[in-house]
CSV table of C-alpha atoms and ligand atoms in Angstrom, one decimal:
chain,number,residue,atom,x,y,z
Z,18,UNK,CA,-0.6,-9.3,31.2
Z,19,UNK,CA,-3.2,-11.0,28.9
Z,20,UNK,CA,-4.5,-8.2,27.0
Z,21,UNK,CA,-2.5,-7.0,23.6
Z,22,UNK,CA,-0.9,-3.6,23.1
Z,23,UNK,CA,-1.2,-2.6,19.2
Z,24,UNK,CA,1.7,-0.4,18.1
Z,25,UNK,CA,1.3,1.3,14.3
Z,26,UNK,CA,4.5,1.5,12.7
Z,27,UNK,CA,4.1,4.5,10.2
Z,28,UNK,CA,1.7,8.1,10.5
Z,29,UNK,CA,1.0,8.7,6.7
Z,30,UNK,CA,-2.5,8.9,5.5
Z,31,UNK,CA,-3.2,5.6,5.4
Z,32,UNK,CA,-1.1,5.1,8.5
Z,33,UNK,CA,-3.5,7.5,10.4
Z,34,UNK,CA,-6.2,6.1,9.2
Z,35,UNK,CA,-5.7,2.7,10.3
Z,36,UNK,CA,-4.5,4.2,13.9
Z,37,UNK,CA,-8.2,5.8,13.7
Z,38,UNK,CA,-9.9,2.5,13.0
Z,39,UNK,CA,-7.9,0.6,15.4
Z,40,UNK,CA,-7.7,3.3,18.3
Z,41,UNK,CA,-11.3,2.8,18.0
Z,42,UNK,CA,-11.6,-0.7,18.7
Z,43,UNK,CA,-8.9,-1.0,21.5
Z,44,UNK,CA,-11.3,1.3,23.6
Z,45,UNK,CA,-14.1,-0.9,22.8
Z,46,UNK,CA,-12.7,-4.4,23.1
Z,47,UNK,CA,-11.7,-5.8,26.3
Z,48,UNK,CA,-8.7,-7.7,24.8
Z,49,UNK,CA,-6.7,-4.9,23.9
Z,50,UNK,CA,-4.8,-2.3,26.1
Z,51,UNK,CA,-6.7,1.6,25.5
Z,52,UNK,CA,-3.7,3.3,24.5
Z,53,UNK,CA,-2.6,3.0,21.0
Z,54,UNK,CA,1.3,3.8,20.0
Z,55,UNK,CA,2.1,5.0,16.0
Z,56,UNK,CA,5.4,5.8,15.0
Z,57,UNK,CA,6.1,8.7,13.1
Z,58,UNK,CA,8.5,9.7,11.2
Z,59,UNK,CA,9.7,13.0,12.8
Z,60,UNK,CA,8.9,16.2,10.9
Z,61,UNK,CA,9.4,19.9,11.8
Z,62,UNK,CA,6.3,22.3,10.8
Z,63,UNK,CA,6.9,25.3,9.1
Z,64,UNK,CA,6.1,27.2,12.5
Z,65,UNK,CA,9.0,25.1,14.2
Z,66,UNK,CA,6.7,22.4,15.8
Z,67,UNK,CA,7.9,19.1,16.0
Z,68,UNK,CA,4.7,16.5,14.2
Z,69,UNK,CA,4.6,14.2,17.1
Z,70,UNK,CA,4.0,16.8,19.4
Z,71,UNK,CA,1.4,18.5,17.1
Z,72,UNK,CA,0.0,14.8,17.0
Z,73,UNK,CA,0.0,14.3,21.0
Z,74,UNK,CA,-1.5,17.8,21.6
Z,75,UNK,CA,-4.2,18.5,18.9
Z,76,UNK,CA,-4.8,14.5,18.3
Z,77,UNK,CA,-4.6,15.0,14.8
Z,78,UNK,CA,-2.1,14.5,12.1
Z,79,UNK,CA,-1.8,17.8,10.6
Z,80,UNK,CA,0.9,16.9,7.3
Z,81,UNK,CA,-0.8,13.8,6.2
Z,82,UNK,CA,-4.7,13.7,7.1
Z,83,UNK,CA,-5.6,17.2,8.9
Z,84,UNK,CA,-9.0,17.9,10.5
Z,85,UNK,CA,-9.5,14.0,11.3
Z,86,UNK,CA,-9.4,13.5,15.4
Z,87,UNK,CA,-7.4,10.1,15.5
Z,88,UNK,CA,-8.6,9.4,18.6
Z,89,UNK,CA,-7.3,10.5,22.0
Z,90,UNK,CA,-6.0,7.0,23.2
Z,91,UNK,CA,-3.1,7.3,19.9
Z,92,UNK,CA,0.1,8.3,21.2
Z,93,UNK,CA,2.6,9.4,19.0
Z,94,UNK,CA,6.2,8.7,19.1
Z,95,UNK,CA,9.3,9.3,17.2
Z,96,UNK,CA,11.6,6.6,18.6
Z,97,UNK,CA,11.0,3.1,16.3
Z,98,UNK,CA,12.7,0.8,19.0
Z,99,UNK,CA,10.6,2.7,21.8
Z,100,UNK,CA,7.3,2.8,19.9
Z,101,UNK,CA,7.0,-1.5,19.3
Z,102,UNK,CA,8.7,-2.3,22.6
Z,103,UNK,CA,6.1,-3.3,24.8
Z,104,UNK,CA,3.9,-4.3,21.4
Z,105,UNK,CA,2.5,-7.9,20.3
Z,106,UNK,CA,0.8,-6.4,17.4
Z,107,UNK,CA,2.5,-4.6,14.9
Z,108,UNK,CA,0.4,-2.9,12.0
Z,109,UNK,CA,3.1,-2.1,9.2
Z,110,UNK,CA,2.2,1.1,7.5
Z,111,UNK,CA,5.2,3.2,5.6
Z,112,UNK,CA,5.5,3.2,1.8
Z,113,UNK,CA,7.7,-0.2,0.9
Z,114,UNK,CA,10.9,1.5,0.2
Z,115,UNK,CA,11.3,2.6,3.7
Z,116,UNK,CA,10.2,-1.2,5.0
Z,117,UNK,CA,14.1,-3.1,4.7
Z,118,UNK,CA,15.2,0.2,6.4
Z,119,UNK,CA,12.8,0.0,9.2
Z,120,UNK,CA,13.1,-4.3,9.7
Z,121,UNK,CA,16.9,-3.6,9.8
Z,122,UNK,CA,16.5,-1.6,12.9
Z,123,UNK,CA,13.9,-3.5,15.1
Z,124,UNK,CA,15.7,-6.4,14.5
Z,125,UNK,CA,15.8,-8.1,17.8
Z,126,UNK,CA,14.3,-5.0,19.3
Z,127,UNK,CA,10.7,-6.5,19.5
Z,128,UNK,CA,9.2,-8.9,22.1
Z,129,UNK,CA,8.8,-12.6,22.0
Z,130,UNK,CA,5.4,-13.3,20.9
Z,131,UNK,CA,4.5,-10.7,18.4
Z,132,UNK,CA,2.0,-11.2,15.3
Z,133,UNK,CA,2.3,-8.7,12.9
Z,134,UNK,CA,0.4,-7.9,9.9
Z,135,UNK,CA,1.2,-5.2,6.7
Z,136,UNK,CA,-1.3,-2.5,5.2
Z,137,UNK,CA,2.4,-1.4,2.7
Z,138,UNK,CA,1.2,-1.9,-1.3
Z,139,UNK,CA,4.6,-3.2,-2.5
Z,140,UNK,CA,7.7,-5.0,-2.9
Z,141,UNK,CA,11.2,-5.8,-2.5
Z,142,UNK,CA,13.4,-7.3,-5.8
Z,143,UNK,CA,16.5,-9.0,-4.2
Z,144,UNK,CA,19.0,-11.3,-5.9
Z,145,UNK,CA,17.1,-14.4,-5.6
Z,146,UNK,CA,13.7,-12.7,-6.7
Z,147,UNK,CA,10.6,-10.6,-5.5
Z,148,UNK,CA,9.8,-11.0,-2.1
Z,149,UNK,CA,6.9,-9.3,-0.4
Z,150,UNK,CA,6.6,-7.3,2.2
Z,151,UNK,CA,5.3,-9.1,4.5
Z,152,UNK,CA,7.5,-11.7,3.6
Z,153,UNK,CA,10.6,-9.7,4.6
Z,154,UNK,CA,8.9,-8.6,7.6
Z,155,UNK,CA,9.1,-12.4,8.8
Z,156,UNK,CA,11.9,-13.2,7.6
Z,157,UNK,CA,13.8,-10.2,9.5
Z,158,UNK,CA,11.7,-10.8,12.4
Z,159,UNK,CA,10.8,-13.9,12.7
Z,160,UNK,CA,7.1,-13.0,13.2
Z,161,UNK,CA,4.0,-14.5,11.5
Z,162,UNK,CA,3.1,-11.9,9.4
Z,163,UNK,CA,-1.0,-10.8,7.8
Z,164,UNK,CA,-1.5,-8.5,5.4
Z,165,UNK,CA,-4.6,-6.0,5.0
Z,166,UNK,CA,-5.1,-4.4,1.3
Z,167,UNK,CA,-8.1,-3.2,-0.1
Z,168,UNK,CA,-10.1,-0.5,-2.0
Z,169,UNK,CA,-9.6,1.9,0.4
Z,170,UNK,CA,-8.2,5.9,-0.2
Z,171,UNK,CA,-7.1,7.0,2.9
Z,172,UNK,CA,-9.2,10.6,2.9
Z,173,UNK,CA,-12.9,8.2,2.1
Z,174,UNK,CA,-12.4,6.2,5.0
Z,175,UNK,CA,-11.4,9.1,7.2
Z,176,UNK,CA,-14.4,10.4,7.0
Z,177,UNK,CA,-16.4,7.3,7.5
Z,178,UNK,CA,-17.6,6.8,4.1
Z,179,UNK,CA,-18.1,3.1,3.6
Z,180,UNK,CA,-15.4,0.8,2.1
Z,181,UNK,CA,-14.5,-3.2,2.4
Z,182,UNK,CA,-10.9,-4.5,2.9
Z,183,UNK,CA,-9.6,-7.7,3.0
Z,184,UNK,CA,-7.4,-9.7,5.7
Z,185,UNK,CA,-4.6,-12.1,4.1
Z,186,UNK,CA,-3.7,-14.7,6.5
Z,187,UNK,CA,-1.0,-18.0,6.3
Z,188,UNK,CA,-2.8,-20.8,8.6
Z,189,UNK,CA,-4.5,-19.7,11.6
Z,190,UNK,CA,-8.1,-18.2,11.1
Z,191,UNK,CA,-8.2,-17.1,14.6
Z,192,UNK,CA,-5.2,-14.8,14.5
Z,193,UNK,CA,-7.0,-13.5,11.4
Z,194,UNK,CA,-9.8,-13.2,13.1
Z,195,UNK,CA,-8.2,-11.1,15.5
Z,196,UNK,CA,-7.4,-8.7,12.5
Z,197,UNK,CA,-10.9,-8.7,11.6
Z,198,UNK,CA,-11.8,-7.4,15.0
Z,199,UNK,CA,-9.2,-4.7,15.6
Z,200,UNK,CA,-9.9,-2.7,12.3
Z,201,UNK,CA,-13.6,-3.4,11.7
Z,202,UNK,CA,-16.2,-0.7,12.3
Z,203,UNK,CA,-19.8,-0.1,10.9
Z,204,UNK,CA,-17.7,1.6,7.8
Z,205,UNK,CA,-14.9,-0.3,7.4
Z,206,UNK,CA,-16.0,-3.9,6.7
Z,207,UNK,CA,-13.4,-6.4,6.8
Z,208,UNK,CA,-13.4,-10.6,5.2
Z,209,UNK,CA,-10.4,-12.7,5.7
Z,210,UNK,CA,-9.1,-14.4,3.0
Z,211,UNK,CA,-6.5,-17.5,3.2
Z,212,UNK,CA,-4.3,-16.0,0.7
Z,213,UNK,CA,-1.4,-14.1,1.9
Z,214,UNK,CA,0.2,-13.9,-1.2
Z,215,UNK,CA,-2.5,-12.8,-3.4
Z,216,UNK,CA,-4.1,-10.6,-1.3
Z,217,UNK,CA,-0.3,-8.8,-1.4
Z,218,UNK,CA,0.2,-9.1,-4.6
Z,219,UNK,CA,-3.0,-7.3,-5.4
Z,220,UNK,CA,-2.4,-4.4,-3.6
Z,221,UNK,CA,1.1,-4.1,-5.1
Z,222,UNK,CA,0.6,-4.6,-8.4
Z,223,UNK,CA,-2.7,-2.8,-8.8
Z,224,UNK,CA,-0.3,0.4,-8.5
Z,225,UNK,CA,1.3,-0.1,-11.7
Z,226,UNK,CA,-2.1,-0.5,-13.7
Z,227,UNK,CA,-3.0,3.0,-11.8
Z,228,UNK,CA,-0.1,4.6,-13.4
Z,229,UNK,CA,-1.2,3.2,-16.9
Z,230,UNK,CA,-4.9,4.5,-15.9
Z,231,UNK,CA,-3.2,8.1,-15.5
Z,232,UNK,CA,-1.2,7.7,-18.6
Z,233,UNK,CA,-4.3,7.2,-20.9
Z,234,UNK,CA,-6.1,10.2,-19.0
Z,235,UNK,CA,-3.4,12.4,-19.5
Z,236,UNK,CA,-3.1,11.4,-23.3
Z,237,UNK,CA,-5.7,13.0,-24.7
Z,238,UNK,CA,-4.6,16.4,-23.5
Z,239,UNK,CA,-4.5,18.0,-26.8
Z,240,UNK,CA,-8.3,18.2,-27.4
Z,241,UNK,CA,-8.4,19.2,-23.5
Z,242,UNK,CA,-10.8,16.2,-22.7
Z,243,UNK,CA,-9.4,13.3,-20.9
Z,244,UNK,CA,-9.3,10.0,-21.7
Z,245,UNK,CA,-12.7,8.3,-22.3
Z,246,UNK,CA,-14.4,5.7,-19.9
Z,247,UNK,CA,-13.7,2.7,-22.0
Z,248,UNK,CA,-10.1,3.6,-22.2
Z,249,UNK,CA,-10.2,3.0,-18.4
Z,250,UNK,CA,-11.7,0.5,-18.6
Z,251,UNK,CA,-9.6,-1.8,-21.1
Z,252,UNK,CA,-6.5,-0.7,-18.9
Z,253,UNK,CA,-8.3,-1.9,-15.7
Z,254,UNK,CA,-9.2,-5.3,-17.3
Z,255,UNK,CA,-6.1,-6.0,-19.3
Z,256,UNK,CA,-4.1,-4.9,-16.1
Z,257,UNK,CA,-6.3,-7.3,-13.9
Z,258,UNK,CA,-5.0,-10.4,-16.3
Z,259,UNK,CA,-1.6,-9.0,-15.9
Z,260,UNK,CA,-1.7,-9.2,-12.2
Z,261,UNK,CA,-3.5,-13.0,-12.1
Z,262,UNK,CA,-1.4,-14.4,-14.3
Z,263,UNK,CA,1.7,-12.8,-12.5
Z,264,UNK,CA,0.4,-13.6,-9.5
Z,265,UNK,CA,-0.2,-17.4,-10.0
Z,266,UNK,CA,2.7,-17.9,-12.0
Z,267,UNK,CA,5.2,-16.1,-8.7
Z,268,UNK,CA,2.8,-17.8,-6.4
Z,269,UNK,CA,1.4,-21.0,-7.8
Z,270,UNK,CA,-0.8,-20.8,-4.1
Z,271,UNK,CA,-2.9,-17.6,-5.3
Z,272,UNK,CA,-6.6,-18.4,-5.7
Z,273,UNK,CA,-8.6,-17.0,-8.4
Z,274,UNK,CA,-11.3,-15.8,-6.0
Z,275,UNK,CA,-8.9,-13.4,-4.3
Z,276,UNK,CA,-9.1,-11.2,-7.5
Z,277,UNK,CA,-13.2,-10.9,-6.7
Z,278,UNK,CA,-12.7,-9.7,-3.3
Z,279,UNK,CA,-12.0,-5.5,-2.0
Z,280,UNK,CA,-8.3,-6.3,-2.7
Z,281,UNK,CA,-8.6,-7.2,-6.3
Z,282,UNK,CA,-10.8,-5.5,-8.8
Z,283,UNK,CA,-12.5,-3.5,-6.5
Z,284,UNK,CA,-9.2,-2.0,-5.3
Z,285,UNK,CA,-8.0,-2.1,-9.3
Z,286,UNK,CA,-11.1,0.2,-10.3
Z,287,UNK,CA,-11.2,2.9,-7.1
Z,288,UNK,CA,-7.4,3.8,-7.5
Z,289,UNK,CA,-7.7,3.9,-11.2
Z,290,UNK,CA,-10.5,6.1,-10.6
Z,291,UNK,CA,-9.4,8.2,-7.1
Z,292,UNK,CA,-5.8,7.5,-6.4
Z,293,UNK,CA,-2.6,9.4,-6.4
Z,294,UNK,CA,-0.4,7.0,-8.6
Z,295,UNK,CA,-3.3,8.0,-11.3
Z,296,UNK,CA,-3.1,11.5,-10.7
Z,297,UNK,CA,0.2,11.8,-10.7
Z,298,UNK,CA,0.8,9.8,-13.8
Z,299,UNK,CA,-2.0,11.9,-15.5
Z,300,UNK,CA,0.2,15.0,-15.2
Z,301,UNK,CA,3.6,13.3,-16.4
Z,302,UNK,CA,1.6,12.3,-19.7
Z,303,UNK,CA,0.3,15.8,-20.0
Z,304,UNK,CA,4.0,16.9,-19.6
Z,305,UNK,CA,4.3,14.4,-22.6
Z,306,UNK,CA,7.3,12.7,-19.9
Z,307,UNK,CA,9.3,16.0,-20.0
Z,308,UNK,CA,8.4,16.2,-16.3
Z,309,UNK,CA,10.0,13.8,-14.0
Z,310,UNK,CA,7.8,11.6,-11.4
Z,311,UNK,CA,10.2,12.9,-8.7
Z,312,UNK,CA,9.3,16.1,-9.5
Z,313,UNK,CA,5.6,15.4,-9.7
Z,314,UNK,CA,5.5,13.4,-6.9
Z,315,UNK,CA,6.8,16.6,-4.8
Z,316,UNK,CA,4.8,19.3,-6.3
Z,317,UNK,CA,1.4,17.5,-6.2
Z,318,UNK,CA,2.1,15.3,-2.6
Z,319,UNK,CA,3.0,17.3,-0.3
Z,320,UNK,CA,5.6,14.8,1.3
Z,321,UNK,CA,3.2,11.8,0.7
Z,322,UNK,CA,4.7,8.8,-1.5
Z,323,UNK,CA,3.8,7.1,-5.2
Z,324,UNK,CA,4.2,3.6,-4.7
Z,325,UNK,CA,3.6,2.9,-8.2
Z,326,UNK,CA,6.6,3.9,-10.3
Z,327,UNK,CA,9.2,1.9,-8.3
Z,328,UNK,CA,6.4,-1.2,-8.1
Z,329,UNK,CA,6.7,-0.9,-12.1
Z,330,UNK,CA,10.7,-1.0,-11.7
Z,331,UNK,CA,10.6,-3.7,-9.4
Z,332,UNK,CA,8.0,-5.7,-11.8
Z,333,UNK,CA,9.9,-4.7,-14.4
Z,334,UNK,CA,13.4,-6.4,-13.0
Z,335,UNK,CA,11.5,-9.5,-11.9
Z,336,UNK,CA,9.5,-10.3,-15.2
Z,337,UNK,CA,13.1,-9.0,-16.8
Z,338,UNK,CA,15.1,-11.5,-15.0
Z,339,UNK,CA,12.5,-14.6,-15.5
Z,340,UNK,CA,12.3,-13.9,-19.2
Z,341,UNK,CA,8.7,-13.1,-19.2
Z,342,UNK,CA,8.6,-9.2,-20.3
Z,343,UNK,CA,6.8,-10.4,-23.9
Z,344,UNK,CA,3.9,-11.9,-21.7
Z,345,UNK,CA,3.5,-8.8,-19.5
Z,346,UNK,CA,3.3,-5.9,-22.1
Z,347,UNK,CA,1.1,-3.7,-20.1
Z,348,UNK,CA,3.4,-3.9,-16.8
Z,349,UNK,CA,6.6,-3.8,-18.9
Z,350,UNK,CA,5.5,-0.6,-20.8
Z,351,UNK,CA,4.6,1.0,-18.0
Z,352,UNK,CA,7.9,0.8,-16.6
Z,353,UNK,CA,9.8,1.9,-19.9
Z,354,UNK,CA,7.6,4.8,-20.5
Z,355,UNK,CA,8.5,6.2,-16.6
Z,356,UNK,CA,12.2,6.3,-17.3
Z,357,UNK,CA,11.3,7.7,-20.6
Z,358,UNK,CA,12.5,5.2,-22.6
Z,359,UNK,CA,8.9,5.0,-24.7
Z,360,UNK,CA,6.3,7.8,-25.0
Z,361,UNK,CA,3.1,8.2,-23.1
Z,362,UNK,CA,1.2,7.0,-25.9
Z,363,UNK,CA,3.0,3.5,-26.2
Z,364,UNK,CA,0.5,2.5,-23.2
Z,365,UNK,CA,-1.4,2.1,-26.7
Z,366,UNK,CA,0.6,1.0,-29.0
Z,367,UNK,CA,2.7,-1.7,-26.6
Z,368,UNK,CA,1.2,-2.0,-23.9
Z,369,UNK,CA,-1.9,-3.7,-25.2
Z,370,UNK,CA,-2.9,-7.2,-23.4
Z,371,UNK,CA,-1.5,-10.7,-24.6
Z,372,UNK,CA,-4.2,-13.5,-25.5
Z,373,UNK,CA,-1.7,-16.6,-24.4
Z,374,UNK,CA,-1.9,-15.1,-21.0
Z,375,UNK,CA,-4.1,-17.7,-18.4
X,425,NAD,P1,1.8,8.7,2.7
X,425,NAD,O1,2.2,8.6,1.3
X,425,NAD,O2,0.6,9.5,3.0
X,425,NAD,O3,3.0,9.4,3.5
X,425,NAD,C1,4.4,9.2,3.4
X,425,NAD,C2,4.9,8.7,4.7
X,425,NAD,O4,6.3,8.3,4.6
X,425,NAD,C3,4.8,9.8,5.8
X,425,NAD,O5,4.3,9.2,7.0
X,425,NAD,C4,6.3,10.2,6.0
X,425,NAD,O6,6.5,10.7,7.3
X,425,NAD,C5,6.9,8.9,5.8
X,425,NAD,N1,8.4,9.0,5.4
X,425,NAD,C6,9.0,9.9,4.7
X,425,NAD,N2,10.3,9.7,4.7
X,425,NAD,C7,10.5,8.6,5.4
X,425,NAD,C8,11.7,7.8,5.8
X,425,NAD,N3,12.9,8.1,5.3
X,425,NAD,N4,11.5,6.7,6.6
X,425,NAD,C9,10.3,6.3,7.0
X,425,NAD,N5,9.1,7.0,6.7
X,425,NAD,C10,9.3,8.1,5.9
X,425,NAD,O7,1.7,7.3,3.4
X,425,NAD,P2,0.5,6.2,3.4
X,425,NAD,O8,-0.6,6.7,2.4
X,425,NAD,O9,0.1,6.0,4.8
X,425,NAD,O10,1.1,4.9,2.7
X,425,NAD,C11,1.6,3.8,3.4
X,425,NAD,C12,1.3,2.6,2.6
X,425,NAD,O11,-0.1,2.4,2.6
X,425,NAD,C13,1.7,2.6,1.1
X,425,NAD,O12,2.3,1.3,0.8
X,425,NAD,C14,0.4,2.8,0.4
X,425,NAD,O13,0.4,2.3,-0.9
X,425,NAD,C15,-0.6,2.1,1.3
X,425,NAD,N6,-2.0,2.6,1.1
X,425,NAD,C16,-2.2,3.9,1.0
X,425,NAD,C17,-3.6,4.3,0.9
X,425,NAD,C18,-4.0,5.8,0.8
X,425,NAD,O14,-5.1,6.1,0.3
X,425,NAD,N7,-3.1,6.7,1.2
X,425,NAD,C19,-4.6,3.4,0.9
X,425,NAD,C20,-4.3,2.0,1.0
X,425,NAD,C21,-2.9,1.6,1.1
X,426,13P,P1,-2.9,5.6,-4.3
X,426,13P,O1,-1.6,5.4,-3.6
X,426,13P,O2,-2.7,5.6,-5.8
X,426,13P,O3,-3.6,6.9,-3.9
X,426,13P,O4,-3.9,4.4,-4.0
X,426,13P,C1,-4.4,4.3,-2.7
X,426,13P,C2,-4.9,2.9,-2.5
X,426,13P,O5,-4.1,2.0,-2.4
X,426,13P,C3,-6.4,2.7,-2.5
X,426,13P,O6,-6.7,1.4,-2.1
C-alpha cells in the first residue's frame, strides 16, 4: 500500500483542531488514505454518552471544541494500540505530562516505518536532564520525530481565522515537507524550519512567560484596572531572552532566526495576549496566590490542561540542577511564586531580566 494513513494521538482542542486541518488534506491529496484516526481519551457526558461515540456520530468534539464539524473522514477511537496500528504518521497531541504515559504503552505496538511528528508544548526533566518531547517520543519508539509549534489558539484556527506555524525538522526536508502538506490550508500557513530543538523549545518555554504575563495582569487588581501594555510588554521581551539564552545554552544547535519565526515571538505575544496559561495565572494573582492553580485550572477549564505551571517546575529543576537559577530570574520566579514560595508581585521585584544574559 503506498499511500500513508495519519493517526492523531490526542482529541483536546488543539488535538481536534489539527485532526480538522489534516482530515482536510487527506481527502484532498492523493498520497494519503481518506479516513483519519484520533485517539481520545475516553470520557462519559453528563447524559451517559460515551465522547467517542458523540465524536463518530455528530462529527464534532463536543467537551473540547463544540460546534466545529471535524470533518466526516475523522474516526474516533478510544483504544491507543488500536488507533496507531495501521499508522505511518503519528501526530502527537496530549498535554506533555500524559506523553511518557502514552510512549510506555505503544512501545512496540506501532509499525515499522512510521514518521512521527509532536504539536505537545513541553517537557520531560529526567535524571540526566531535560529531554523534549519529541525527543522521548524517539527514543521510546525509535521513530524520527518533527515537531509543529506556533502562534496558534486552538478556538482562532477553528474557525478559520488566519495563523502561521512552523515545522521543526532533524535532516530530511522532504519528510518535512510532507508535514507542510498535511496541515497546510489557505488559513493555516505552514514554513519548515531545520531546528528541531528550537522550534520545541519555543513552544515550551513560551508557556512560562504566559504565566508571568497573567501574573502582572492580575497585579494591579486593587485599582480594578489590569496591568498596563508596557508591563506586557517588558515580560514578553525579557521572557524572549530567557528562552534564547536557555535555548542555546541546552542546545548549542538552536539558531537565532527560529525566535523570528510563528513559533517564537509571534507565539510569545498571542498566548501572552489570548491564552489560557495567562488567564489562568491572571486569576491566581488576583487571588493574591491564596487560590491554587489546581484549583484554577478546574474551575476556569473545563477538563482542558495548563501546560505552563509544571513547564515552570520542570525549568525550574533544570536551571536548578545546572546552577544557572541567578541567570534566569524571570523563569525561576515564576516557578517560586506558583508554589507560593514568593508573592505575585515578585514577578517585579525578582523577576526582572539579567544584562549578562547573550
Ligand atoms: P486540552 O487542554 O484542550 O485538553 C486536555 C486533553 O487531555 C483532553 O483531550 C483530555 O481528554 C486529555 N486527557 C485528560 N486526562 C488524560 C490522561 N490521563 N491521559 C491522556 N489524556 C488525557 O488539550 P490541547 O489544547 O489539545 O493540548 C495539547 C497540547 O497542544 C498541549 O501541549 C498544548 O500546550 C498544545 N497546544 C494547545 C493549543 C491550544 O490553543 N489549545 C495551541 C497550540 C498548542
Ligand atoms: P495556552 O495553552 O496558554 O492557551 O496557549 C495556547 C498556545 O500554545 C497558542 O500557541
Amino acid at each position: 500500500d503506498s499511500k500513508s494513513r495519519v493517526t492523531i494521538v490526542g482529541s483536546g482542542s488543539w488535538g481536534s483542531v489539527a485532526a480538522k486541518l489534516v482530515a482536510s488534506n487527506a481527502l484532498k491529496l492523493p498520497s494519503f488514505h481518506d479516513e483519519v484516526r484520533m485517539w481520545v481519551f475516553e470520557e462519559v457526558l453528563p447524559n451517559g454518552e460515551k465522547l467517542t461515540d458523540v465524536i463518530n456520530k455528530t462529527n464534532e468534539n463536543a467537551n473540547y471544541l463544540p460546534g466545529i464539524k471535524l470533518g466526516r473522514n475523522v474516526v474516533a477511537d478510544p483504544d491507543l494500540e488500536n488507533a496507531v496500528k495501521e499508522a505511518n504518521m503519528l501526530v502527537f497531541v496530549t498535554p506533555h505530562q500524559f506523553m511518557d504515559g502514552i510512549c510506555k504503552k505503544l512501545k512496540g505496538k506501532i509499525k515499522g516505518e512510521v514518521e512521527a511528528i509532536s504539536l505537545v508544548k513541553g517537557m520531560e526533566v529526567k535524571k540526566e536532564g531535560p529531554c523534549m518531547i519529541s525527543n522521548l517520543i524517539s527514543k521510546e519508539l525509535g521513530i524520527n520525530c518533527s515537531v509543529l509549534m506556533g502562534a496558534n489558539i486552538a478556538n482562532e484556527i477553528a474557525v478559520e481565522k488566519f495563523s502561521e506555524a512552523t515545522v521543526g525538522y532533524r535532516e530530511s526536508r522532504e519528510i518535512a515537507d510532507t508535514w507542510v502538506q498535511l496541515f497546510s490550508t489557505p488559513y493555516f500557513m505552514v514554513t519548515p524550519v531545520r531546528d528541531v530543538e528550537g522550534v520545541e523549545l519555543c513552544g515550551t518555554l513560551k508557556n512560562v512567560v504566559a504565566i508571568a504575563a497573567g501574573f502582572v495582569d492580575g497585579l494591579e487588581m486593587g485599582n480594578n484596572t489590569k496591568a498596563s501594555s508596557s508591563n506586557e510588554a517588558a515580560i514578553m521581551r525579557i521572557g524572549l531572552r530567557e528562552m534564547k539564552a536557555l535555548s542555546k545554552l541546552l542546545f548549542p544547535s538552536v539558531k537565532d532566526s527560529t525566535f523570528f519565526e510563528s513559533c517564537g515571538v509571534a507565539d510569545v505575544i498571542t498566548t501572552c495576549l489570548g491564552g489560557r496559561n495567562r488567564r489562568v495565572a491572571e486569576a491566581f494573582a488576583q487571588s493574591g496566590g491564596k487560590r491554587s492553580f489546581d484549583e484554577l485550572e478546574e474551575e476556569m477549564l473545563e477538563g482542558q490542561k495548563l501546560q505552563g505551571v509544571s513547564t515552570a517546575r520542570e525549568v525550574y529543576e533544570a536551571l536548578n540542577h545546572r546552577g544557572w537559577m541567578e541567570m534566569f530570574p524571570l523563569f525561576s520566579t515564576v516557578h517560586q511564586i506558583c508554589i507560593g514560595r514568593l508573592k505575585p508581585d515578585a514577578i517585579w521585584s525578582r523577576g526582572r531580566g539579567n544584562s549578562e544574559l547573550v
